[in-house]
Structure formats: structure tokens, C-alpha cells
């Protein structure tokens, strides 16, 4: 804080910060550079990043393989429009994603952010029915605890009570927000909802295995099998939003692949480029794609973000996939999970703590009430860690390259604040 760079003081009057009451918040930490699992601050301090920059930097920062791929692409063609033009990085990436995803999730539509890919998945689902001559199916079933983005349409499929978007209640048409079918009673309730409202529903949308920003809530694969069964029984589409869980975070490359449940559309972003550049994708099965394959120009998907399939971002994503193909993440995720379990378990029983849980490389300490985000961020930083709580949870989602000693530093920082 003592060595605030001039650019921070000058720019602070002009930069509008995210999720932040700027009047009362302390200034943000000035980052000078990044390396591996570490943020190097302008004042010289080094913090181990416990959350991989909002779950993006899965291979750590500045990975030499990704950096080289982006540098080479920068020399060749940093960007061209995707309407009417094609380039190898995007076409190669689409081919590889189709191969890596289960079933016939083979048709890749690129965008630049997670929220936009969810919007596109929602548009695909609505138009799928229109193109097939079925009218009136424009609503979605989504789940309590869910999070799918901050744009207007994606806000409607987020948990309505979670707080972040409650100011906007009534601005957009309401969706059907249900409980996840975690047991027979909730499965029967969802079955009844679909029997009653099914004909106005385009799709069910869910974050498989982990509801991330809504509170790091875990559910088992049985829930996903129930959703597939109910979607089929009532003839609605099923969308998996794997923007958080995709690319190894739960121990499988994709949750759908690990669970053996193939959705009709899947969305990917966050770790897609290894945290290097913004990129997202909505990927549809052949059956969904075929509803758009027609002699009628009006049946086409009329969407095309200006920077879709950006070559630099696709080059980074291809390089990130190379790293996944080496397979080291398969050992790193359980290794980090063990470190998180050992390091966070002592928080159980600490004042206000209601649960400690770990899945893959995700460690969570949940509290009875919301925790003071800004104050705790500062205390974690004093302990050498970058950790930013969300509502009632303090969570760790480190990069897969984080060493055992760094994982221990992270959990020690959590214990020092939580256990006093
Ligand atoms: C982060 C996230 C989004 C939104 O992605 P942005 O890139 O922030 O728009 C959507 N869905 C899930 C599951 C996410 O974790």
C-alpha cells in the first residue's frame, strides 16, 4: 500500500471496478507481473494465487508453451473477422474440442466471454424449436444456487435470491428456478414442473458437478443422469454450462465426459485458453446443429461476435490442449486435492464454519453468513496468498502447477484467518 504506483493513483479516478462499492473499498493490489502460480506486486511482494484468476490460469501464468504459441500467432495474424474468413487456429481448435468432448458434441460456435456463450446456447435452444416448427418454447429451467453470467439473459437463469442480480428482478422474463434433483422428492418435483410447463420450455440449464459462483456447491453425477432422463422424457434440451468445471477442475477433463452424460449443448470458457486470452464456445450435438442445416436462410443462427474465434486466443487454447494431452494434470489435480483436504479440514468446527469440502482441485470452507470480503482479502495477502472469498465461502482453486509447499501456504493463510 505504501508504494502505490502513479498509474494506479491517476487511473483510480477513471476505472470502474467489478463487484465493488468503490467508495468504501480499499484500493486494488497493483500487479507488476505474473509467473507460475504467483502474482508479483508492484511493491515487490509475491502472492501465491489461490484462485487462478477466477479459475482461468489452470497451467499457471506465463506458461512458456502457451506464450510461444501466442507469440508465433502474433507474428502471423493477430485477428481477422470470422464472417466469410477462416483461419487454422480456430478450425484446428474446433476439431480438437469435438474430439475431446463425449458423444456427438461436434459443432463449435466461438465467442469471447462465458456469458455470451451462455446467451448463444440459450438462443440455439430457442431457435432449435422454432426451426423444427414447434412454437412457444422460449423459457428455461435453471437451478437454485446456479450462476451463468452477468448479462441480462444469463441473469435470468442465475439463482434469483443469491443477491448479486436481485435488483434486476422483473426486468427480464422470469424463468423456472427449481431445486436440483438430488433425491427422489426433488426429482419428482422437477418431473411435475416439466409435465406442467414442458411445452413452454426450450431447455434445462445446469452447471454440472459444481455450482461455482453461486457458492461452490457440489452434487453427484446421479443428478446429471436424472436431468438427462427428465429432459428426454419431457422432450426438452439439456445445456451443461462447463465454464467453471471444464478442463480438469473436478478431476475429469469435462464433467460430462466423467459423468457419462451427454448434454445437447455445452458451454466452455474460463480455462479454455489456460487463462491467457478471452475465448468461449457453445458446442452443440449433431441433432441440434441439424435443426439449423437447411435451404432456408432464415433458419441460420444469426449471431457473430466481432472478435469470435480470435486467432491469438485460439492459438492459446490449442497450446493449452497440448498441455492437457501431456496428462500431468491427471496427477496434479488429486495431489492438490489432497493438500487442500489436509490443509482445510482443521477449519471444521471453527467459529461460523458450517462445512469444509473438496472436489478435484477445489477446496471450500463455507460459513453460516457472508464473510467480510475486503478485510479478509487483505489478511490473506498479509499471509502471502491471493484469495478472494465469495459470499459465504472461502475457496481455493489453484493452478494445477501449484507446488505442495504453495498449497500449504494457501491453506495456512485460510487457517490463520478462519481459525484465528
Ligand atoms: C464465470 C462463469 C460464467 C460467465 O463467464 P464470463 O466470462 O464472466 O462472462 C458463466 N457460467 C459459469 C458457470 C461461470 O463460472
CSV table of C-alpha atoms and ligand atoms in Angstrom, one decimal:
chain,number,residue,atom,x,y,z
A,1,UNK,CA,0.0,0.0,0.0
A,2,UNK,CA,2.9,2.3,0.7
A,3,UNK,CA,4.4,2.0,-2.8
A,4,UNK,CA,1.3,2.7,-4.9
A,5,UNK,CA,2.5,3.3,-8.5
A,6,UNK,CA,1.5,6.6,-10.1
A,7,UNK,CA,-0.7,4.9,-12.8
A,8,UNK,CA,-2.9,3.4,-10.0
A,9,UNK,CA,-3.5,6.7,-8.3
A,10,UNK,CA,-4.2,8.5,-11.6
A,11,UNK,CA,-6.3,5.8,-13.1
A,12,UNK,CA,-8.3,5.1,-10.0
A,13,UNK,CA,-10.5,8.2,-10.8
A,14,UNK,CA,-11.4,6.6,-14.2
A,15,UNK,CA,-11.5,2.8,-13.9
A,16,UNK,CA,-14.9,1.4,-12.8
A,17,UNK,CA,-14.1,-1.8,-10.8
A,18,UNK,CA,-16.2,-5.0,-10.9
A,19,UNK,CA,-18.4,-6.2,-8.0
A,20,UNK,CA,-17.3,-3.4,-5.8
A,21,UNK,CA,-18.6,-0.4,-3.8
A,22,UNK,CA,-15.7,1.8,-4.8
A,23,UNK,CA,-16.4,4.5,-2.3
A,24,UNK,CA,-15.6,2.3,0.7
A,25,UNK,CA,-13.4,-0.4,-0.8
A,26,UNK,CA,-9.6,-0.4,-0.3
A,27,UNK,CA,-7.6,0.2,-3.5
A,28,UNK,CA,-6.9,-2.9,-5.6
A,29,UNK,CA,-3.5,-4.6,-5.4
A,30,UNK,CA,-1.2,-3.4,-8.2
A,31,UNK,CA,0.3,-6.4,-10.1
A,32,UNK,CA,3.6,-5.8,-11.8
A,33,UNK,CA,3.9,-9.3,-13.4
A,34,UNK,CA,2.9,-13.0,-13.0
A,35,UNK,CA,4.9,-16.2,-13.0
A,36,UNK,CA,3.7,-19.8,-12.4
A,37,UNK,CA,1.2,-19.8,-9.5
A,38,UNK,CA,2.4,-16.3,-8.4
A,39,UNK,CA,1.4,-12.7,-8.6
A,40,UNK,CA,4.3,-10.3,-8.2
A,41,UNK,CA,3.0,-7.0,-6.9
A,42,UNK,CA,4.3,-3.5,-7.8
A,43,UNK,CA,5.6,-3.1,-4.2
A,44,UNK,CA,7.7,-6.3,-4.7
A,45,UNK,CA,5.6,-8.7,-2.6
A,46,UNK,CA,4.8,-12.1,-4.1
A,47,UNK,CA,1.4,-13.7,-3.5
A,48,UNK,CA,0.5,-17.3,-4.3
A,49,UNK,CA,-2.7,-17.2,-6.4
A,50,UNK,CA,-5.2,-19.4,-4.6
A,51,UNK,CA,-8.0,-18.9,-7.2
A,52,UNK,CA,-6.1,-18.9,-10.5
A,53,UNK,CA,-7.6,-15.5,-11.5
A,54,UNK,CA,-11.2,-16.5,-11.4
A,55,UNK,CA,-10.4,-20.2,-12.3
A,56,UNK,CA,-8.8,-19.4,-15.6
A,57,UNK,CA,-5.0,-19.9,-15.3
A,58,UNK,CA,-5.1,-23.7,-14.9
A,59,UNK,CA,-1.5,-24.2,-16.1
A,60,UNK,CA,-0.2,-21.2,-14.1
A,61,UNK,CA,0.7,-17.8,-15.5
A,62,UNK,CA,3.1,-17.2,-18.4
A,63,UNK,CA,3.3,-20.9,-19.3
A,64,UNK,CA,6.2,-21.0,-21.9
A,65,UNK,CA,4.3,-23.3,-24.3
A,66,UNK,CA,1.2,-21.1,-24.4
A,67,UNK,CA,3.4,-17.9,-24.6
A,68,UNK,CA,5.3,-19.3,-27.6
A,69,UNK,CA,2.1,-20.2,-29.4
A,70,UNK,CA,0.6,-16.8,-28.9
A,71,UNK,CA,3.8,-15.0,-29.9
A,72,UNK,CA,4.0,-17.1,-33.1
A,73,UNK,CA,0.4,-16.3,-33.9
A,74,UNK,CA,1.0,-12.6,-33.2
A,75,UNK,CA,3.6,-12.5,-35.9
A,76,UNK,CA,1.3,-14.3,-38.4
A,77,UNK,CA,-2.2,-12.8,-37.9
A,78,UNK,CA,-3.4,-11.4,-34.6
A,79,UNK,CA,-7.0,-11.1,-35.7
A,80,UNK,CA,-9.3,-11.5,-38.7
A,81,UNK,CA,-13.1,-11.4,-38.8
A,82,UNK,CA,-14.9,-14.8,-38.8
A,83,UNK,CA,-17.7,-13.9,-41.2
A,84,UNK,CA,-16.5,-15.3,-44.6
A,85,UNK,CA,-12.9,-15.8,-43.5
A,86,UNK,CA,-11.3,-18.9,-41.9
A,87,UNK,CA,-8.0,-19.5,-40.1
A,88,UNK,CA,-6.2,-22.6,-38.9
A,89,UNK,CA,-6.1,-21.9,-35.1
A,90,UNK,CA,-10.0,-21.8,-34.9
A,91,UNK,CA,-10.6,-24.7,-37.3
A,92,UNK,CA,-8.0,-26.9,-35.5
A,93,UNK,CA,-9.4,-26.0,-32.1
A,94,UNK,CA,-12.9,-26.8,-33.1
A,95,UNK,CA,-11.7,-30.2,-34.4
A,96,UNK,CA,-9.9,-30.9,-31.2
A,97,UNK,CA,-12.8,-29.8,-28.9
A,98,UNK,CA,-15.2,-32.0,-30.9
A,99,UNK,CA,-12.8,-34.9,-30.4
A,100,UNK,CA,-12.3,-34.3,-26.7
A,101,UNK,CA,-16.0,-33.9,-25.9
A,102,UNK,CA,-18.1,-37.0,-25.5
A,103,UNK,CA,-20.9,-38.2,-27.9
A,104,UNK,CA,-21.6,-36.1,-30.9
A,105,UNK,CA,-21.0,-32.7,-29.3
A,106,UNK,CA,-19.3,-31.8,-32.6
A,107,UNK,CA,-20.4,-28.3,-33.7
A,108,UNK,CA,-18.5,-25.4,-32.1
A,109,UNK,CA,-19.7,-21.8,-32.1
A,110,UNK,CA,-17.0,-19.4,-30.8
A,111,UNK,CA,-17.5,-16.2,-28.7
A,112,UNK,CA,-15.3,-14.2,-26.4
A,113,UNK,CA,-16.8,-14.5,-22.9
A,114,UNK,CA,-18.6,-17.0,-20.9
A,115,UNK,CA,-21.8,-15.0,-20.5
A,116,UNK,CA,-22.0,-14.6,-24.3
A,117,UNK,CA,-21.5,-18.3,-24.9
A,118,UNK,CA,-24.4,-19.0,-22.5
A,119,UNK,CA,-26.6,-16.4,-24.3
A,120,UNK,CA,-25.7,-18.2,-27.6
A,121,UNK,CA,-26.6,-21.6,-26.1
A,122,UNK,CA,-30.0,-20.1,-25.0
A,123,UNK,CA,-30.6,-18.7,-28.5
A,124,UNK,CA,-29.6,-22.0,-30.0
A,125,UNK,CA,-32.1,-23.8,-27.8
A,126,UNK,CA,-35.0,-21.4,-28.5
A,127,UNK,CA,-34.3,-21.4,-32.3
A,128,UNK,CA,-33.9,-25.2,-32.4
A,129,UNK,CA,-37.6,-25.5,-31.6
A,130,UNK,CA,-38.7,-22.7,-33.9
A,131,UNK,CA,-36.7,-24.2,-36.8
A,132,UNK,CA,-38.4,-27.5,-36.1
A,133,UNK,CA,-41.8,-25.8,-36.3
A,134,UNK,CA,-42.5,-26.1,-32.6
A,135,UNK,CA,-43.7,-22.7,-31.2
A,136,UNK,CA,-43.9,-21.3,-27.7
A,137,UNK,CA,-40.8,-22.9,-26.3
A,138,UNK,CA,-38.8,-20.0,-25.1
A,139,UNK,CA,-38.4,-20.5,-21.3
A,140,UNK,CA,-35.7,-22.3,-19.4
A,141,UNK,CA,-35.5,-24.4,-16.3
A,142,UNK,CA,-32.5,-23.4,-14.1
A,143,UNK,CA,-31.5,-24.2,-10.6
A,144,UNK,CA,-31.2,-22.6,-7.2
A,145,UNK,CA,-27.5,-21.9,-6.5
A,146,UNK,CA,-26.8,-21.6,-10.2
A,147,UNK,CA,-24.7,-18.9,-11.9
A,148,UNK,CA,-24.4,-18.5,-15.6
A,149,UNK,CA,-23.2,-14.9,-16.1
A,150,UNK,CA,-23.9,-11.2,-15.6
A,151,UNK,CA,-25.6,-10.2,-18.9
A,152,UNK,CA,-29.4,-9.6,-19.0
A,153,UNK,CA,-30.5,-13.0,-20.3
A,154,UNK,CA,-27.9,-15.0,-18.3
A,155,UNK,CA,-29.0,-13.2,-15.1
A,156,UNK,CA,-32.5,-14.8,-15.5
A,157,UNK,CA,-31.0,-18.3,-15.2
A,158,UNK,CA,-28.9,-17.4,-12.1
A,159,UNK,CA,-30.2,-18.1,-8.6
A,160,UNK,CA,-32.7,-15.2,-8.0
A,161,UNK,CA,-32.1,-14.9,-4.3
A,162,UNK,CA,-28.3,-15.1,-4.4
A,163,UNK,CA,-28.3,-11.3,-4.2
A,164,UNK,CA,-26.0,-10.2,-6.9
A,165,UNK,CA,-28.7,-9.7,-9.5
A,166,UNK,CA,-31.8,-9.3,-7.3
A,167,UNK,CA,-32.1,-5.5,-8.2
A,168,UNK,CA,-33.0,-6.6,-11.8
A,169,UNK,CA,-35.9,-8.8,-10.8
A,170,UNK,CA,-38.8,-8.2,-13.2
A,171,UNK,CA,-36.6,-6.5,-15.9
A,172,UNK,CA,-36.5,-9.7,-17.9
A,173,UNK,CA,-39.0,-12.5,-18.3
A,174,UNK,CA,-38.8,-14.9,-15.4
A,175,UNK,CA,-37.5,-18.5,-15.8
A,176,UNK,CA,-38.4,-21.6,-13.8
A,177,UNK,CA,-35.9,-21.8,-11.0
A,178,UNK,CA,-36.1,-25.3,-9.4
A,179,UNK,CA,-34.2,-27.3,-6.9
A,180,UNK,CA,-31.6,-29.7,-8.3
A,181,UNK,CA,-32.9,-33.3,-8.4
A,182,UNK,CA,-30.6,-34.5,-5.6
A,183,UNK,CA,-33.1,-37.0,-4.2
A,184,UNK,CA,-36.4,-38.7,-5.2
A,185,UNK,CA,-38.6,-35.9,-3.8
A,186,UNK,CA,-36.8,-33.1,-5.7
A,187,UNK,CA,-36.7,-35.4,-8.8
A,188,UNK,CA,-40.5,-35.8,-8.6
A,189,UNK,CA,-41.0,-32.1,-8.2
A,190,UNK,CA,-38.9,-31.4,-11.3
A,191,UNK,CA,-40.8,-34.1,-13.1
A,192,UNK,CA,-44.1,-32.4,-12.2
A,193,UNK,CA,-42.8,-28.9,-13.2
A,194,UNK,CA,-41.8,-30.3,-16.6
A,195,UNK,CA,-45.1,-32.1,-17.0
A,196,UNK,CA,-47.0,-28.9,-16.3
A,197,UNK,CA,-44.8,-26.4,-18.2
A,198,UNK,CA,-42.8,-28.6,-20.5
A,199,UNK,CA,-44.4,-27.2,-23.7
A,200,UNK,CA,-43.1,-23.7,-23.0
A,201,UNK,CA,-39.6,-24.8,-22.1
A,202,UNK,CA,-36.7,-24.8,-24.5
A,203,UNK,CA,-34.1,-26.3,-22.3
A,204,UNK,CA,-32.8,-27.1,-18.8
A,205,UNK,CA,-29.5,-25.4,-18.0
A,206,UNK,CA,-27.2,-26.6,-15.2
A,207,UNK,CA,-23.6,-26.3,-14.1
A,208,UNK,CA,-22.6,-30.0,-13.8
A,209,UNK,CA,-21.0,-31.2,-10.6
A,210,UNK,CA,-20.2,-27.8,-9.1
A,211,UNK,CA,-22.4,-24.7,-8.9
A,212,UNK,CA,-19.4,-22.3,-8.8
A,213,UNK,CA,-20.1,-18.6,-8.3
A,214,UNK,CA,-23.4,-19.4,-6.6
A,215,UNK,CA,-21.5,-20.9,-3.6
A,216,UNK,CA,-19.2,-23.7,-4.7
A,217,UNK,CA,-22.0,-26.3,-4.2
A,218,UNK,CA,-21.2,-29.9,-5.2
A,219,UNK,CA,-23.7,-32.5,-6.4
A,220,UNK,CA,-23.0,-36.1,-7.6
A,221,UNK,CA,-23.3,-37.5,-11.1
A,222,UNK,CA,-26.6,-39.1,-10.3
A,223,UNK,CA,-28.2,-35.6,-10.5
A,224,UNK,CA,-26.9,-35.3,-14.1
A,225,UNK,CA,-28.2,-38.7,-15.1
A,226,UNK,CA,-31.7,-37.7,-13.6
A,227,UNK,CA,-31.6,-34.5,-15.6
A,228,UNK,CA,-30.8,-36.3,-18.8
A,229,UNK,CA,-33.6,-38.7,-18.2
A,230,UNK,CA,-36.1,-36.0,-17.4
A,231,UNK,CA,-35.1,-33.9,-20.3
A,232,UNK,CA,-35.6,-36.9,-22.6
A,233,UNK,CA,-38.9,-37.9,-21.0
A,234,UNK,CA,-40.3,-34.4,-21.5
A,235,UNK,CA,-38.6,-33.6,-24.8
A,236,UNK,CA,-36.6,-30.6,-23.7
A,237,UNK,CA,-33.0,-29.8,-24.4
A,238,UNK,CA,-30.2,-30.1,-21.8
A,239,UNK,CA,-27.5,-27.5,-21.6
A,240,UNK,CA,-24.3,-28.1,-19.5
A,241,UNK,CA,-22.5,-24.9,-18.5
A,242,UNK,CA,-19.0,-26.2,-18.0
A,243,UNK,CA,-17.4,-22.7,-18.0
A,244,UNK,CA,-16.1,-23.4,-14.4
A,245,UNK,CA,-15.7,-27.2,-14.3
A,246,UNK,CA,-14.4,-27.7,-17.8
A,247,UNK,CA,-10.7,-28.6,-18.3
A,248,UNK,CA,-9.9,-30.8,-15.5
A,249,UNK,CA,-11.0,-28.9,-12.4
A,250,UNK,CA,-13.1,-31.8,-11.0
A,251,UNK,CA,-10.6,-34.4,-12.0
A,252,UNK,CA,-12.1,-35.3,-15.4
A,253,UNK,CA,-11.3,-33.2,-18.5
A,254,UNK,CA,-15.0,-32.4,-18.7
A,255,UNK,CA,-17.8,-33.1,-16.2
A,256,UNK,CA,-20.0,-34.5,-19.0
A,257,UNK,CA,-17.2,-36.9,-20.0
A,258,UNK,CA,-16.6,-38.0,-16.4
A,259,UNK,CA,-20.3,-38.4,-15.6
A,260,UNK,CA,-21.0,-40.2,-18.9
A,261,UNK,CA,-23.9,-37.8,-19.6
A,262,UNK,CA,-24.0,-36.1,-23.0
A,263,UNK,CA,-25.9,-32.8,-22.9
A,264,UNK,CA,-27.4,-31.3,-26.1
A,265,UNK,CA,-25.3,-28.1,-25.8
A,266,UNK,CA,-22.2,-27.4,-23.6
A,267,UNK,CA,-20.6,-24.0,-22.9
A,268,UNK,CA,-16.8,-23.6,-22.3
A,269,UNK,CA,-14.7,-20.5,-21.4
A,270,UNK,CA,-12.6,-19.7,-18.3
A,271,UNK,CA,-9.7,-22.3,-18.6
A,272,UNK,CA,-10.2,-22.7,-22.4
A,273,UNK,CA,-7.1,-20.6,-23.2
A,274,UNK,CA,-5.3,-21.5,-20.0
A,275,UNK,CA,-6.2,-18.1,-18.7
A,276,UNK,CA,-4.3,-16.3,-21.3
A,277,UNK,CA,-6.9,-14.6,-23.6
A,278,UNK,CA,-10.7,-14.3,-23.6
A,279,UNK,CA,-12.4,-17.0,-25.6
A,280,UNK,CA,-15.6,-19.1,-25.2
A,281,UNK,CA,-17.6,-21.6,-27.1
A,282,UNK,CA,-21.1,-23.1,-27.3
A,283,UNK,CA,-20.9,-26.6,-28.7
A,284,UNK,CA,-23.9,-28.5,-29.9
A,285,UNK,CA,-24.7,-32.1,-30.8
A,286,UNK,CA,-25.4,-33.1,-34.4
A,287,UNK,CA,-29.2,-33.2,-33.7
A,288,UNK,CA,-29.2,-29.6,-32.5
A,289,UNK,CA,-27.0,-28.5,-35.4
A,290,UNK,CA,-29.1,-30.3,-38.0
A,291,UNK,CA,-32.1,-28.2,-37.0
A,292,UNK,CA,-30.2,-25.2,-38.4
A,293,UNK,CA,-29.0,-27.1,-41.6
A,294,UNK,CA,-31.5,-26.1,-44.2
A,295,UNK,CA,-32.1,-24.4,-47.6
A,296,UNK,CA,-33.9,-21.7,-45.7
A,297,UNK,CA,-31.5,-18.7,-44.9
A,298,UNK,CA,-34.0,-17.8,-42.1
A,299,UNK,CA,-33.1,-21.0,-40.3
A,300,UNK,CA,-29.4,-19.9,-39.8
A,301,UNK,CA,-28.1,-18.8,-36.4
A,302,UNK,CA,-27.9,-15.1,-36.7
A,303,UNK,CA,-25.1,-14.4,-34.3
A,304,UNK,CA,-21.5,-13.4,-34.7
A,305,UNK,CA,-19.4,-11.6,-32.1
A,306,UNK,CA,-16.9,-9.3,-33.7
A,307,UNK,CA,-13.9,-11.0,-32.1
A,308,UNK,CA,-15.3,-14.5,-32.3
A,309,UNK,CA,-12.6,-17.2,-32.8
A,310,UNK,CA,-9.8,-14.6,-32.3
A,311,UNK,CA,-6.7,-16.3,-33.7
A,312,UNK,CA,-4.4,-15.4,-30.7
A,313,UNK,CA,-7.0,-16.8,-28.3
A,314,UNK,CA,-7.4,-20.0,-30.4
A,315,UNK,CA,-3.6,-20.4,-30.5
A,316,UNK,CA,-3.5,-20.1,-26.7
A,317,UNK,CA,-6.4,-22.7,-26.5
A,318,UNK,CA,-4.6,-25.1,-28.8
A,319,UNK,CA,-1.4,-24.8,-26.7
A,320,UNK,CA,-3.4,-25.3,-23.5
A,321,UNK,CA,-4.9,-28.5,-25.1
A,322,UNK,CA,-1.4,-29.7,-25.9
A,323,UNK,CA,-0.6,-29.3,-22.2
A,324,UNK,CA,-3.7,-31.3,-21.2
A,325,UNK,CA,-2.7,-34.0,-23.7
A,326,UNK,CA,0.6,-34.5,-21.8
A,327,UNK,CA,-1.6,-35.8,-19.0
A,328,UNK,CA,0.4,-34.3,-16.0
A,329,UNK,CA,-2.8,-32.6,-14.8
A,330,UNK,CA,-4.3,-36.1,-14.1
A,331,UNK,CA,-1.8,-36.5,-11.2
A,332,UNK,CA,-1.7,-32.8,-10.2
A,333,UNK,CA,-5.5,-32.4,-9.6
A,334,UNK,CA,-5.7,-35.2,-7.0
A,335,UNK,CA,-2.3,-34.1,-5.5
A,336,UNK,CA,-3.7,-30.6,-5.0
A,337,UNK,CA,-7.0,-32.0,-3.8
A,338,UNK,CA,-5.2,-34.0,-1.0
A,339,UNK,CA,-3.2,-30.9,0.0
A,340,UNK,CA,-6.5,-28.9,0.2
A,341,UNK,CA,-8.2,-31.6,2.2
A,342,UNK,CA,-5.4,-31.9,4.7
A,343,UNK,CA,-4.9,-28.1,5.0
A,344,UNK,CA,-8.6,-27.0,5.2
A,345,UNK,CA,-10.0,-29.9,7.3
A,346,UNK,CA,-8.8,-28.2,10.6
A,347,UNK,CA,-11.2,-25.3,9.8
A,348,UNK,CA,-14.1,-27.6,10.5
A,349,UNK,CA,-15.5,-26.6,13.9
A,350,UNK,CA,-14.0,-23.1,13.7
A,351,UNK,CA,-16.4,-20.2,14.6
A,352,UNK,CA,-19.1,-19.8,11.9
A,353,UNK,CA,-17.9,-22.6,9.8
A,354,UNK,CA,-20.7,-24.9,8.6
A,355,UNK,CA,-18.9,-27.1,6.1
A,356,UNK,CA,-15.5,-28.0,4.6
A,357,UNK,CA,-15.4,-29.8,1.3
A,358,UNK,CA,-13.1,-30.7,-1.5
A,359,UNK,CA,-13.7,-32.0,-5.1
A,360,UNK,CA,-10.9,-32.3,-7.6
A,361,UNK,CA,-8.7,-29.2,-7.2
A,362,UNK,CA,-11.5,-27.2,-5.5
A,363,UNK,CA,-11.4,-26.6,-1.7
A,364,UNK,CA,-14.2,-24.9,0.1
A,365,UNK,CA,-14.8,-23.5,3.6
A,366,UNK,CA,-18.4,-22.5,3.9
A,367,UNK,CA,-19.7,-20.1,6.6
A,368,UNK,CA,-23.1,-19.5,8.2
A,369,UNK,CA,-23.1,-15.9,6.9
A,370,UNK,CA,-21.4,-13.8,4.3
A,371,UNK,CA,-17.7,-13.1,5.2
A,372,UNK,CA,-16.1,-9.6,5.0
A,373,UNK,CA,-14.5,-10.0,1.6
A,374,UNK,CA,-12.3,-6.9,1.5
A,375,UNK,CA,-11.0,-7.3,5.1
A,376,UNK,CA,-10.2,-11.0,4.6
A,377,UNK,CA,-8.5,-10.4,1.2
A,378,UNK,CA,-6.1,-8.0,3.0
A,379,UNK,CA,-5.4,-10.6,5.7
A,380,UNK,CA,-4.9,-13.4,3.2
A,381,UNK,CA,-2.4,-11.1,1.3
A,382,UNK,CA,-0.5,-10.4,4.6
A,383,UNK,CA,-0.1,-14.2,4.8
A,384,UNK,CA,1.3,-14.3,1.2
A,385,UNK,CA,-1.9,-15.5,-0.6
A,386,UNK,CA,-4.3,-14.1,-3.1
A,387,UNK,CA,-7.7,-15.4,-2.1
A,388,UNK,CA,-11.0,-13.6,-2.7
A,389,UNK,CA,-14.0,-15.1,-0.8
A,390,UNK,CA,-17.4,-15.1,-2.5
A,391,UNK,CA,-20.5,-14.6,-0.3
A,392,UNK,CA,-20.5,-17.3,2.4
A,393,UNK,CA,-17.5,-19.2,1.0
A,394,UNK,CA,-13.7,-19.0,1.1
A,395,UNK,CA,-12.5,-21.3,-1.7
A,396,UNK,CA,-9.3,-22.3,-3.3
A,397,UNK,CA,-9.0,-23.3,-7.0
A,398,UNK,CA,-5.2,-23.1,-7.5
A,399,UNK,CA,-3.4,-23.6,-10.8
A,400,UNK,CA,-2.5,-27.3,-11.5
A,401,UNK,CA,1.2,-26.3,-11.3
A,402,UNK,CA,0.9,-25.1,-7.7
A,403,UNK,CA,3.5,-26.9,-5.6
A,404,UNK,CA,2.7,-28.8,-2.4
A,405,UNK,CA,4.5,-26.1,-0.5
A,406,UNK,CA,2.4,-23.4,-2.2
A,407,UNK,CA,-0.8,-25.3,-1.5
A,408,UNK,CA,0.3,-25.5,2.1
A,409,UNK,CA,0.9,-21.7,2.1
A,410,UNK,CA,-2.6,-21.1,0.8
A,411,UNK,CA,-4.3,-23.4,3.3
A,412,UNK,CA,-2.2,-21.9,6.1
A,413,UNK,CA,-3.4,-18.4,5.1
A,414,UNK,CA,-7.0,-19.7,5.3
A,415,UNK,CA,-6.5,-21.3,8.7
A,416,UNK,CA,-4.8,-18.2,10.0
A,417,UNK,CA,-7.8,-16.1,9.3
A,418,UNK,CA,-10.6,-18.6,9.9
A,419,UNK,CA,-9.2,-20.4,12.9
A,420,UNK,CA,-7.8,-17.2,14.4
B,1,LIG,C1,-17.8,-17.3,-15.0
B,1,LIG,C2,-19.0,-18.1,-15.4
B,1,LIG,C3,-19.8,-17.6,-16.4
B,1,LIG,C4,-19.6,-16.2,-17.0
B,1,LIG,O1,-18.5,-16.1,-17.8
B,1,LIG,P1,-17.9,-14.6,-18.1
B,1,LIG,O2,-16.7,-14.9,-18.9
B,1,LIG,O3,-17.6,-14.0,-16.8
B,1,LIG,O4,-19.0,-13.9,-18.8
B,1,LIG,C5,-20.9,-18.4,-16.8
B,1,LIG,N1,-21.1,-19.6,-16.3
B,1,LIG,C6,-20.3,-20.1,-15.3
B,1,LIG,C7,-20.5,-21.5,-14.8
B,1,LIG,C8,-19.2,-19.4,-14.9
B,1,LIG,O5,-18.4,-19.9,-13.9
